[in-house]
JSON list of C-alpha atoms in Angstrom, two decimals:
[
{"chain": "A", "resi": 1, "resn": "UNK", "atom": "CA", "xyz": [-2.67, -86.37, 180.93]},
{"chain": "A", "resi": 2, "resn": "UNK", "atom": "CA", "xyz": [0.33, -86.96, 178.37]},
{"chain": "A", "resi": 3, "resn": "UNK", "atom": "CA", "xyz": [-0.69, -90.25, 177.75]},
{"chain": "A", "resi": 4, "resn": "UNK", "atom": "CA", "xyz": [-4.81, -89.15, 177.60]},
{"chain": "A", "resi": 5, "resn": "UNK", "atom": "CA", "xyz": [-3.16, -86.12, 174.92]},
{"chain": "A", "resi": 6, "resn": "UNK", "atom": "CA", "xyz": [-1.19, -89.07, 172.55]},
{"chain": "A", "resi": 7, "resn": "UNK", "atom": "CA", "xyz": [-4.48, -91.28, 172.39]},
{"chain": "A", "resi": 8, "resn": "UNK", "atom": "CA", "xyz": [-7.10, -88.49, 171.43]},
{"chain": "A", "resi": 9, "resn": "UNK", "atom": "CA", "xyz": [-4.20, -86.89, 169.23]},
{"chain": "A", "resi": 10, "resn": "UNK", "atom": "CA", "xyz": [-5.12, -83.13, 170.11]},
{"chain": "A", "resi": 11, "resn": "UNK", "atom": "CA", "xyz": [-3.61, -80.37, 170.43]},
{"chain": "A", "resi": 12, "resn": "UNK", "atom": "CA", "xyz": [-2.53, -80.75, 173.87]},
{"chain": "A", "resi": 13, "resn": "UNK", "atom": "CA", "xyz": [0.13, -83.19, 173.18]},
{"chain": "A", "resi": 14, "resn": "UNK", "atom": "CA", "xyz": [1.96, -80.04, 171.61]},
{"chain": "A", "resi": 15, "resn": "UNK", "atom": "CA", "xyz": [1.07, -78.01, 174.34]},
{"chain": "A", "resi": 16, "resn": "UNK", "atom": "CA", "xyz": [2.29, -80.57, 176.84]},
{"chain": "A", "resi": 17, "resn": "UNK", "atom": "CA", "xyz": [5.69, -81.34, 175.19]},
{"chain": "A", "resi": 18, "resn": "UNK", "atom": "CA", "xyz": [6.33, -77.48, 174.86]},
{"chain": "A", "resi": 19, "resn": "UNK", "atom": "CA", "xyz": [5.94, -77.12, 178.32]},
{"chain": "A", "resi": 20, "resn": "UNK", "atom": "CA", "xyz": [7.93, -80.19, 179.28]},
{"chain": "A", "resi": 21, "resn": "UNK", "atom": "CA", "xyz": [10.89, -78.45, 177.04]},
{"chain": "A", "resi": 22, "resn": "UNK", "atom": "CA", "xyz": [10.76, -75.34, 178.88]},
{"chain": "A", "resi": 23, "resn": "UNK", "atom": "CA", "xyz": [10.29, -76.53, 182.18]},
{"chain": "A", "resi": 24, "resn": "UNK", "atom": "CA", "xyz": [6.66, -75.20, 182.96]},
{"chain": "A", "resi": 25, "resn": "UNK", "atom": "CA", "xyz": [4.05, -76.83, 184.17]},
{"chain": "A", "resi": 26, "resn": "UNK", "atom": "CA", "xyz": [0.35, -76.93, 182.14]},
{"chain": "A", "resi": 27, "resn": "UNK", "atom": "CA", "xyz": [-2.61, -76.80, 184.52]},
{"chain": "A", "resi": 28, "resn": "UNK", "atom": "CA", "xyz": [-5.92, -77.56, 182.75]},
{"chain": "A", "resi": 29, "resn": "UNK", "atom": "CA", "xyz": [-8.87, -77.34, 184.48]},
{"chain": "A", "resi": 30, "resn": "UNK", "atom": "CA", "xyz": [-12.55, -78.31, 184.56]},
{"chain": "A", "resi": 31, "resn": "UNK", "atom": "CA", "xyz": [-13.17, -76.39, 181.33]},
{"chain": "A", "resi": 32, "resn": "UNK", "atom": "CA", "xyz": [-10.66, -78.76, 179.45]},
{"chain": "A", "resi": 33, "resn": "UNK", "atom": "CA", "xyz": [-12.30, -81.20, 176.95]},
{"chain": "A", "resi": 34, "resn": "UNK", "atom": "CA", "xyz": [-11.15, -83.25, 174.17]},
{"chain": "A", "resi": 35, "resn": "UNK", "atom": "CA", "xyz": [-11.19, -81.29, 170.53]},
{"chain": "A", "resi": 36, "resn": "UNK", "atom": "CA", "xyz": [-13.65, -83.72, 169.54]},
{"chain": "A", "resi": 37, "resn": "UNK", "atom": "CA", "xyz": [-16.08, -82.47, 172.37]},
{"chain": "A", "resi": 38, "resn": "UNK", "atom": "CA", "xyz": [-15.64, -79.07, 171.19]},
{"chain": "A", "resi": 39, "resn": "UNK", "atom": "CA", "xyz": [-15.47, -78.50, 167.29]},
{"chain": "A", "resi": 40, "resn": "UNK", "atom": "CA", "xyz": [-17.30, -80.94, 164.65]},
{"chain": "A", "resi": 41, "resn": "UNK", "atom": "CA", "xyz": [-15.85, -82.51, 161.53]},
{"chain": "A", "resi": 42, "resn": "UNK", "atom": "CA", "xyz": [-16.37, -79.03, 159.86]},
{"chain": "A", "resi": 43, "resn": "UNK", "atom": "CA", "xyz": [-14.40, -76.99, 162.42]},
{"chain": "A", "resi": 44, "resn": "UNK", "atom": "CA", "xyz": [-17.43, -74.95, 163.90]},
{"chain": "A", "resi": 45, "resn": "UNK", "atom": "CA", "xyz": [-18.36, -74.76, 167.72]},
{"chain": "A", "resi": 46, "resn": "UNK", "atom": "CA", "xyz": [-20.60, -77.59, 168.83]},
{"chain": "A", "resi": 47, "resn": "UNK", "atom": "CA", "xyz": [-22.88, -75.66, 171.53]},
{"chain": "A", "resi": 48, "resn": "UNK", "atom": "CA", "xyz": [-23.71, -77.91, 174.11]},
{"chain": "A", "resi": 49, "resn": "UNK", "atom": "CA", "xyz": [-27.63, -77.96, 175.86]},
{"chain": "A", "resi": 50, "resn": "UNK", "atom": "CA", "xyz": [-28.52, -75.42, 178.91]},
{"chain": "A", "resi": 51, "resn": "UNK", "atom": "CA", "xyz": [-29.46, -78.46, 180.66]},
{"chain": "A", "resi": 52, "resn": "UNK", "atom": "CA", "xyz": [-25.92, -80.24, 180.32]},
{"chain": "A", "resi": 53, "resn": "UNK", "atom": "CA", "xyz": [-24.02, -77.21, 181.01]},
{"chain": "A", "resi": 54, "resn": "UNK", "atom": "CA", "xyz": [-26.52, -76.67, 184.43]},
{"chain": "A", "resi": 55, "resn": "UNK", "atom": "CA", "xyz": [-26.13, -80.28, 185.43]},
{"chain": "A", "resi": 56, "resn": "UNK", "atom": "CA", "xyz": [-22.34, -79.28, 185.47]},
{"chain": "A", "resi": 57, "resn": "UNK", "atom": "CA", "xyz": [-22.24, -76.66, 187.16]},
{"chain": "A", "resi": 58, "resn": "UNK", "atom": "CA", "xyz": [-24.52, -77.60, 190.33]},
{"chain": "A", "resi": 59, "resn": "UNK", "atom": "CA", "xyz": [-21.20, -76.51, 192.71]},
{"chain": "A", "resi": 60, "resn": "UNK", "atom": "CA", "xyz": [-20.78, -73.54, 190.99]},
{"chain": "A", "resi": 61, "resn": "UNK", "atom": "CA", "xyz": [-19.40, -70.68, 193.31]},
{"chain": "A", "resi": 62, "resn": "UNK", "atom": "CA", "xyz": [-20.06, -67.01, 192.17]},
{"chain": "A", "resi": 63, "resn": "UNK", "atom": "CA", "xyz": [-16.45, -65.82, 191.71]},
{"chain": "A", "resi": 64, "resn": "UNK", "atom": "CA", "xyz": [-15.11, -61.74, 190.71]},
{"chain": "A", "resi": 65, "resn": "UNK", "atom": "CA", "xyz": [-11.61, -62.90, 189.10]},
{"chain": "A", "resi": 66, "resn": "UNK", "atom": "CA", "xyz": [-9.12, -60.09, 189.75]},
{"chain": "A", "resi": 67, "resn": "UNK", "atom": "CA", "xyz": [-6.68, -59.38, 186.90]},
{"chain": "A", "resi": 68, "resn": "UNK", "atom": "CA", "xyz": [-3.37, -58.42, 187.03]},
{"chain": "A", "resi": 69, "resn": "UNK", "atom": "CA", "xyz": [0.30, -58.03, 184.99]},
{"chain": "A", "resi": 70, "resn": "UNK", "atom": "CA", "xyz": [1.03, -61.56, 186.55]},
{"chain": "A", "resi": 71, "resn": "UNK", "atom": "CA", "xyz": [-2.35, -63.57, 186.77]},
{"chain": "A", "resi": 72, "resn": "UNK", "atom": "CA", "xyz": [-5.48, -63.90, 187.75]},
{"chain": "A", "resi": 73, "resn": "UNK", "atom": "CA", "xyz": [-6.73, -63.98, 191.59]},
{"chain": "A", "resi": 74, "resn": "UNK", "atom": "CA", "xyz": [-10.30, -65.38, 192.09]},
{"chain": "A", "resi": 75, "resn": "UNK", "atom": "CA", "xyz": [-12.46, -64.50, 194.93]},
{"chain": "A", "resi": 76, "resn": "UNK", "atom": "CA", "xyz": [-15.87, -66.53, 196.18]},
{"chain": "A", "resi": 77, "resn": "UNK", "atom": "CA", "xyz": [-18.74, -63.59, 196.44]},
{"chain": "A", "resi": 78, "resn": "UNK", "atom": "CA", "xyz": [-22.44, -63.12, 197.05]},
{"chain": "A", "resi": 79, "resn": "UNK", "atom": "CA", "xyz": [-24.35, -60.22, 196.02]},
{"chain": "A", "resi": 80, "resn": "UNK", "atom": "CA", "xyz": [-23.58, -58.56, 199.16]},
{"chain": "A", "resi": 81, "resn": "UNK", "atom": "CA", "xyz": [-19.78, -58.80, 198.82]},
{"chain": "A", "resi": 82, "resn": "UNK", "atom": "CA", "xyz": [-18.20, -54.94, 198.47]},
{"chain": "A", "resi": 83, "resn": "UNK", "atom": "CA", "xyz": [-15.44, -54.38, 196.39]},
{"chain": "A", "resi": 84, "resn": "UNK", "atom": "CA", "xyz": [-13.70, -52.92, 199.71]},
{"chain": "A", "resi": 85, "resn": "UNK", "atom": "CA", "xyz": [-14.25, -56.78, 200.53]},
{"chain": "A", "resi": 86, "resn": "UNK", "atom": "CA", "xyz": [-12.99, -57.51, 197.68]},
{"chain": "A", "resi": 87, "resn": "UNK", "atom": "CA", "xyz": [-9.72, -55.57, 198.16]},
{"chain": "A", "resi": 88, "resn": "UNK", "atom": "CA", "xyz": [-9.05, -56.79, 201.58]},
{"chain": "A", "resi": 89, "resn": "UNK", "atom": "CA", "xyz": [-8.82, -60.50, 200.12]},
{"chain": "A", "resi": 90, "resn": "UNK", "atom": "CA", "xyz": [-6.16, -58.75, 196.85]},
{"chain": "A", "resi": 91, "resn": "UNK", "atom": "CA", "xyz": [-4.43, -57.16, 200.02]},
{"chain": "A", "resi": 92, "resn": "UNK", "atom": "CA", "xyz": [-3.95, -60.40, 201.67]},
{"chain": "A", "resi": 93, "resn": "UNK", "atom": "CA", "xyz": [-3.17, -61.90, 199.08]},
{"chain": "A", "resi": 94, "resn": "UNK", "atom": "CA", "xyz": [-0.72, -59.05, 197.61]},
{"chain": "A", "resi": 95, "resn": "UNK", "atom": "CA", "xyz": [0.35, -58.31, 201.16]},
{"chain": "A", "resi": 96, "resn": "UNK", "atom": "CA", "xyz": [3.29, -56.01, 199.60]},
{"chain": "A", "resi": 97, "resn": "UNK", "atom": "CA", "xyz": [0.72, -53.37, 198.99]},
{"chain": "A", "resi": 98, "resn": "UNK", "atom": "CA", "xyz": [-0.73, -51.54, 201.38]},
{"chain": "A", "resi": 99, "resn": "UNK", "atom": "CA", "xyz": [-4.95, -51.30, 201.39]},
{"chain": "A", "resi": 100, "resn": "UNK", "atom": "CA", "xyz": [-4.37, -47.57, 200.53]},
{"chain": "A", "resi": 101, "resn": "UNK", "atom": "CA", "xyz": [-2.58, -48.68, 197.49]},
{"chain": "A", "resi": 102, "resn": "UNK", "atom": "CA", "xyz": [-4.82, -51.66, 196.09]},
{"chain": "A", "resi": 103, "resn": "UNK", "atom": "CA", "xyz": [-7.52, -49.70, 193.59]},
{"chain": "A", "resi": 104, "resn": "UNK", "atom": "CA", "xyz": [-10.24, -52.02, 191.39]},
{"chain": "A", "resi": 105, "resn": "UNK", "atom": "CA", "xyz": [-11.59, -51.05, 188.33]},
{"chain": "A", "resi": 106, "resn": "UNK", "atom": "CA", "xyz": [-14.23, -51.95, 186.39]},
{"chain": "A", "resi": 107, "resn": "UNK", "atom": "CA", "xyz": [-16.98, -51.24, 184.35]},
{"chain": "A", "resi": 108, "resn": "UNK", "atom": "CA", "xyz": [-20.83, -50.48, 184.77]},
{"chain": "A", "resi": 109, "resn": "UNK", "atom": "CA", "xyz": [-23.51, -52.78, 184.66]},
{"chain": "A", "resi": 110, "resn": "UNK", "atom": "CA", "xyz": [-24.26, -54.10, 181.70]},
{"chain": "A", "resi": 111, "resn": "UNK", "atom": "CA", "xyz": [-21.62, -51.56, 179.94]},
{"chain": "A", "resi": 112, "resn": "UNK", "atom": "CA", "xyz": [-20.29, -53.67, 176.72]},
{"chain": "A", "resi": 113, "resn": "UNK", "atom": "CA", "xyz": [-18.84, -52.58, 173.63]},
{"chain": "A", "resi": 114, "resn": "UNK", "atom": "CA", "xyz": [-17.74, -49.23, 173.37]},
{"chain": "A", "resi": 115, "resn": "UNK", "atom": "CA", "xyz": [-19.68, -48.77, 177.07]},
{"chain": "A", "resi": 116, "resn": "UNK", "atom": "CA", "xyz": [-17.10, -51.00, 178.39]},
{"chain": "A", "resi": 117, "resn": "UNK", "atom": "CA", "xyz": [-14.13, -48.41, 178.34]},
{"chain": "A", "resi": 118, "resn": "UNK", "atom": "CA", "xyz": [-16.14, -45.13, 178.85]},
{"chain": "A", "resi": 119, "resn": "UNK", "atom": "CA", "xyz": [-17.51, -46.49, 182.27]},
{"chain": "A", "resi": 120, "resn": "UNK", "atom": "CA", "xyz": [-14.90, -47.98, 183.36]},
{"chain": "A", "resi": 121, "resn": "UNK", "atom": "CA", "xyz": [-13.25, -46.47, 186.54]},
{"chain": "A", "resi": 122, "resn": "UNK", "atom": "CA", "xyz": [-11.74, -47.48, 190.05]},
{"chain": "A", "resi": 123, "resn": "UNK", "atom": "CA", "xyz": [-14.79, -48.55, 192.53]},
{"chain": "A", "resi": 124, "resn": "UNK", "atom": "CA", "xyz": [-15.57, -47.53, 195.62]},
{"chain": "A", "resi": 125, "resn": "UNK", "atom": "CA", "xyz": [-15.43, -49.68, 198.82]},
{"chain": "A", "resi": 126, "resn": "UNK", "atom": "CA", "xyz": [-18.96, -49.71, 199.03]},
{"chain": "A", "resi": 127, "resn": "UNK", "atom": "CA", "xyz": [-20.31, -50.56, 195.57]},
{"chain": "A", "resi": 128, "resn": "UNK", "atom": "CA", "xyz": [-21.35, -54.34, 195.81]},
{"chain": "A", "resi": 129, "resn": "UNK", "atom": "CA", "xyz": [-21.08, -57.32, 193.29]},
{"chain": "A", "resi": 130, "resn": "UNK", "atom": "CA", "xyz": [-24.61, -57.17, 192.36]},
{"chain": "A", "resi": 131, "resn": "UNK", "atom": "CA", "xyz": [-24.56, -53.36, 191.81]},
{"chain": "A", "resi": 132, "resn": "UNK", "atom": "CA", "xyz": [-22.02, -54.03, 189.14]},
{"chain": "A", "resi": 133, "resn": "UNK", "atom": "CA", "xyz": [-22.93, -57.37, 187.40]},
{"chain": "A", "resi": 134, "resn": "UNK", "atom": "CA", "xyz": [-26.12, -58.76, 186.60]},
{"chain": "A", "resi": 135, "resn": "UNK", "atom": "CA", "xyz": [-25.57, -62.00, 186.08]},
{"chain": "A", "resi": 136, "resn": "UNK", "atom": "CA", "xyz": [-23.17, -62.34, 189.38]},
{"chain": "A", "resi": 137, "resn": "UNK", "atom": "CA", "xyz": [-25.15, -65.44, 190.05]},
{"chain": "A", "resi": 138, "resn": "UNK", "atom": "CA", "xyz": [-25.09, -67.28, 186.75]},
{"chain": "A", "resi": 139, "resn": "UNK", "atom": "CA", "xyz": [-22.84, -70.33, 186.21]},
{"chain": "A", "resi": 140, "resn": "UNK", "atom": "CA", "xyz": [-19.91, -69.73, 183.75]},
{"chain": "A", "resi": 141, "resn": "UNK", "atom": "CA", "xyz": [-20.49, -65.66, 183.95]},
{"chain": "A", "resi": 142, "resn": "UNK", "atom": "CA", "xyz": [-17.69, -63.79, 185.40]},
{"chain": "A", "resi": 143, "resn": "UNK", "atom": "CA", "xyz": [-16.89, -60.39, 186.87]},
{"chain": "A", "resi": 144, "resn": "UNK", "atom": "CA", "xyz": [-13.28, -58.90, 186.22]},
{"chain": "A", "resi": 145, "resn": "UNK", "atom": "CA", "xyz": [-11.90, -56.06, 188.14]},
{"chain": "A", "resi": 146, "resn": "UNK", "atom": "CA", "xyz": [-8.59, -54.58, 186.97]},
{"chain": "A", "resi": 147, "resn": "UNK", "atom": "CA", "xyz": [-6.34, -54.00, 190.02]},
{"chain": "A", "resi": 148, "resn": "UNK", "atom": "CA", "xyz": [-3.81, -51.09, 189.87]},
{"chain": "A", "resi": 149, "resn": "UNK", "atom": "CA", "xyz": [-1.60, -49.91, 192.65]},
{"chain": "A", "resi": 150, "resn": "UNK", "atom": "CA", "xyz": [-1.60, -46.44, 193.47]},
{"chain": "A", "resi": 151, "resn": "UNK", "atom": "CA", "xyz": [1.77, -44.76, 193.33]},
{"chain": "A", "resi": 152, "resn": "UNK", "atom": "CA", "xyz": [3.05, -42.20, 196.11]},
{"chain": "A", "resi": 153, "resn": "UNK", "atom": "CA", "xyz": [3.29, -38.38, 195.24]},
{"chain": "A", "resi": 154, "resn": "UNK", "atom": "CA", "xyz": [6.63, -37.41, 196.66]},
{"chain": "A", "resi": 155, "resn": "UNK", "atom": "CA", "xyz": [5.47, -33.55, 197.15]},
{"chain": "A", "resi": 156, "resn": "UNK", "atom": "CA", "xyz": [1.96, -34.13, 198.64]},
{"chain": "A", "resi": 157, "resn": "UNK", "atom": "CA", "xyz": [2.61, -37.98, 200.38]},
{"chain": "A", "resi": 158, "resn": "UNK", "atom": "CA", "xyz": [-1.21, -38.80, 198.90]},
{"chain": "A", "resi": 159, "resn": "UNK", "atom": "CA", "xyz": [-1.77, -42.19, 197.37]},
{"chain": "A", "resi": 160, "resn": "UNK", "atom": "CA", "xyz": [-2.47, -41.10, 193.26]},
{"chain": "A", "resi": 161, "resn": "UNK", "atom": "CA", "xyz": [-4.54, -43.23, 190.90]},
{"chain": "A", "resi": 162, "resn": "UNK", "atom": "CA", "xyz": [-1.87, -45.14, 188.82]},
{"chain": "A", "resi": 163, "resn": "UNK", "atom": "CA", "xyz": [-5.08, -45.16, 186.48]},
{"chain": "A", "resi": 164, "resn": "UNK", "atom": "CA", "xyz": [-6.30, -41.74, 186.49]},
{"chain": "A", "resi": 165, "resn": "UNK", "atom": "CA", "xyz": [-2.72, -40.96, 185.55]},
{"chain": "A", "resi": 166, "resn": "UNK", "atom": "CA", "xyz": [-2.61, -43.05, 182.67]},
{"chain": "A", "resi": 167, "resn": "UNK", "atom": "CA", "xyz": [-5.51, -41.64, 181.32]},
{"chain": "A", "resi": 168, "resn": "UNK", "atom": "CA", "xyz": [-4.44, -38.41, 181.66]},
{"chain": "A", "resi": 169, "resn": "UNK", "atom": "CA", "xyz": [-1.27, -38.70, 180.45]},
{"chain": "A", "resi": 170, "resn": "UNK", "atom": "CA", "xyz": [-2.27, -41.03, 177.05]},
{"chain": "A", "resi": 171, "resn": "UNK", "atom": "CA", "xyz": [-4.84, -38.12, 176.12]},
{"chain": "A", "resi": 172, "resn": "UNK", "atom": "CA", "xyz": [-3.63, -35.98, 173.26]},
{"chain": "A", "resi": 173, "resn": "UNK", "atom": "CA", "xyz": [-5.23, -33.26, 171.80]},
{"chain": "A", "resi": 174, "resn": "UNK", "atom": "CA", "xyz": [-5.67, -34.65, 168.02]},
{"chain": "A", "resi": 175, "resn": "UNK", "atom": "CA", "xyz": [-6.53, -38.15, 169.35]},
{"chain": "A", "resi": 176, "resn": "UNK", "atom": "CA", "xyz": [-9.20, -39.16, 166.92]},
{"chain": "A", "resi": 177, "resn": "UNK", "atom": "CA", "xyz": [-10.60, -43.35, 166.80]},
{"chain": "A", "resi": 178, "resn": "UNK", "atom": "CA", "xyz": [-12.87, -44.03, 163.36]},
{"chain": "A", "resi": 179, "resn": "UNK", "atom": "CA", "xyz": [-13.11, -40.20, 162.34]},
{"chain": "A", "resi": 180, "resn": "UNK", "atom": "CA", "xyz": [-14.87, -39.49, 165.60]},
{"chain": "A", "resi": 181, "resn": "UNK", "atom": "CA", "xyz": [-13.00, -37.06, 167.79]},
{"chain": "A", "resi": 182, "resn": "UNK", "atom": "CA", "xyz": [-12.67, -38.25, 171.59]}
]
């Protein structure tokens, strides 16, 4: 790759000797393409054809990608997949947390803009990928789920929302976004 980086004289090449000074390894992936491939002499986005981008993506596996303070876990889905699937595969794979603890949240269907964060919540076990995202199906599309962990309540023993609380406890009374009062 170092070599590839020095002969098309991108950007990489910086990113690659950064990492090499600091130790850390760069992983690019399928999505990486030469500077030329992506911006034209003028600096603007060169949008490649449906038909390109399809012939592509021919193995593409639907995938919900899982987001958390230390990366990103992907897991394979169909339309049928529940998010209480879902948060059996976060629980093996975060097998430090108990099931009880593992909470996803997400937004509606089709929620965007300022949708996104007034329908977002934690999902129940039985909500499925295609009740939450149209285009589940769709090469290059992507589902996120945010996980939290529930924390403990020491009087009651009950698993809390680690999200409910945050909302709760970043509300003020004054809070006001654009003049609008929330």
């Amino acid at each position: 790759l170092k070599s590839l980086a020095q002969r098309e004289e991108t950007p990489a090449l910086a990113l690659l000797n950064m990492a090499e000074e600091e130790g850390q390894e760069v992983i690019f992936t399928e999505n990486t393409a030469p500077d030329r491939e992506i911006w034209d002499e003028k600096g603007g986005l060169i949008k490649k054809g449906a038909a390109e981008i399809a012939e592509r993506d021919q193995d593409h596996v639907p995938e919900v990608k899982v987001l958390t303070t230390l990366g990103m876990f992907a897991v394979p889905v169909t339309a049928e997949t529940t998010l209480g699937e879902i948060r059996q595969k976060v629980q093996e794979w975060k097998p430090e947390y108990s099931l009880e603890q593992i909470e996803l949240v997400c937004k509606d269907k089709d929620a965007w803009g300022p949708l996104f964060n007034k329908t977002s919540r934690p999902r129940d076990d039985d909500e499925t990928v295609e009740s939450l995202w149209s285009d589940w199906d769709i090469p290059r599309r992507m589902m996120q789920v945010a996980l939290w962990i529930k924390e403990k309540n020491e009087e009651t023993g009950e698993w809390e929302s680690t999200f409910w609380k945050m909302l709760e406890e970043s509300k003020c009374d004054d809070w006001s976004f654009q003049g609008h009062t929330i």
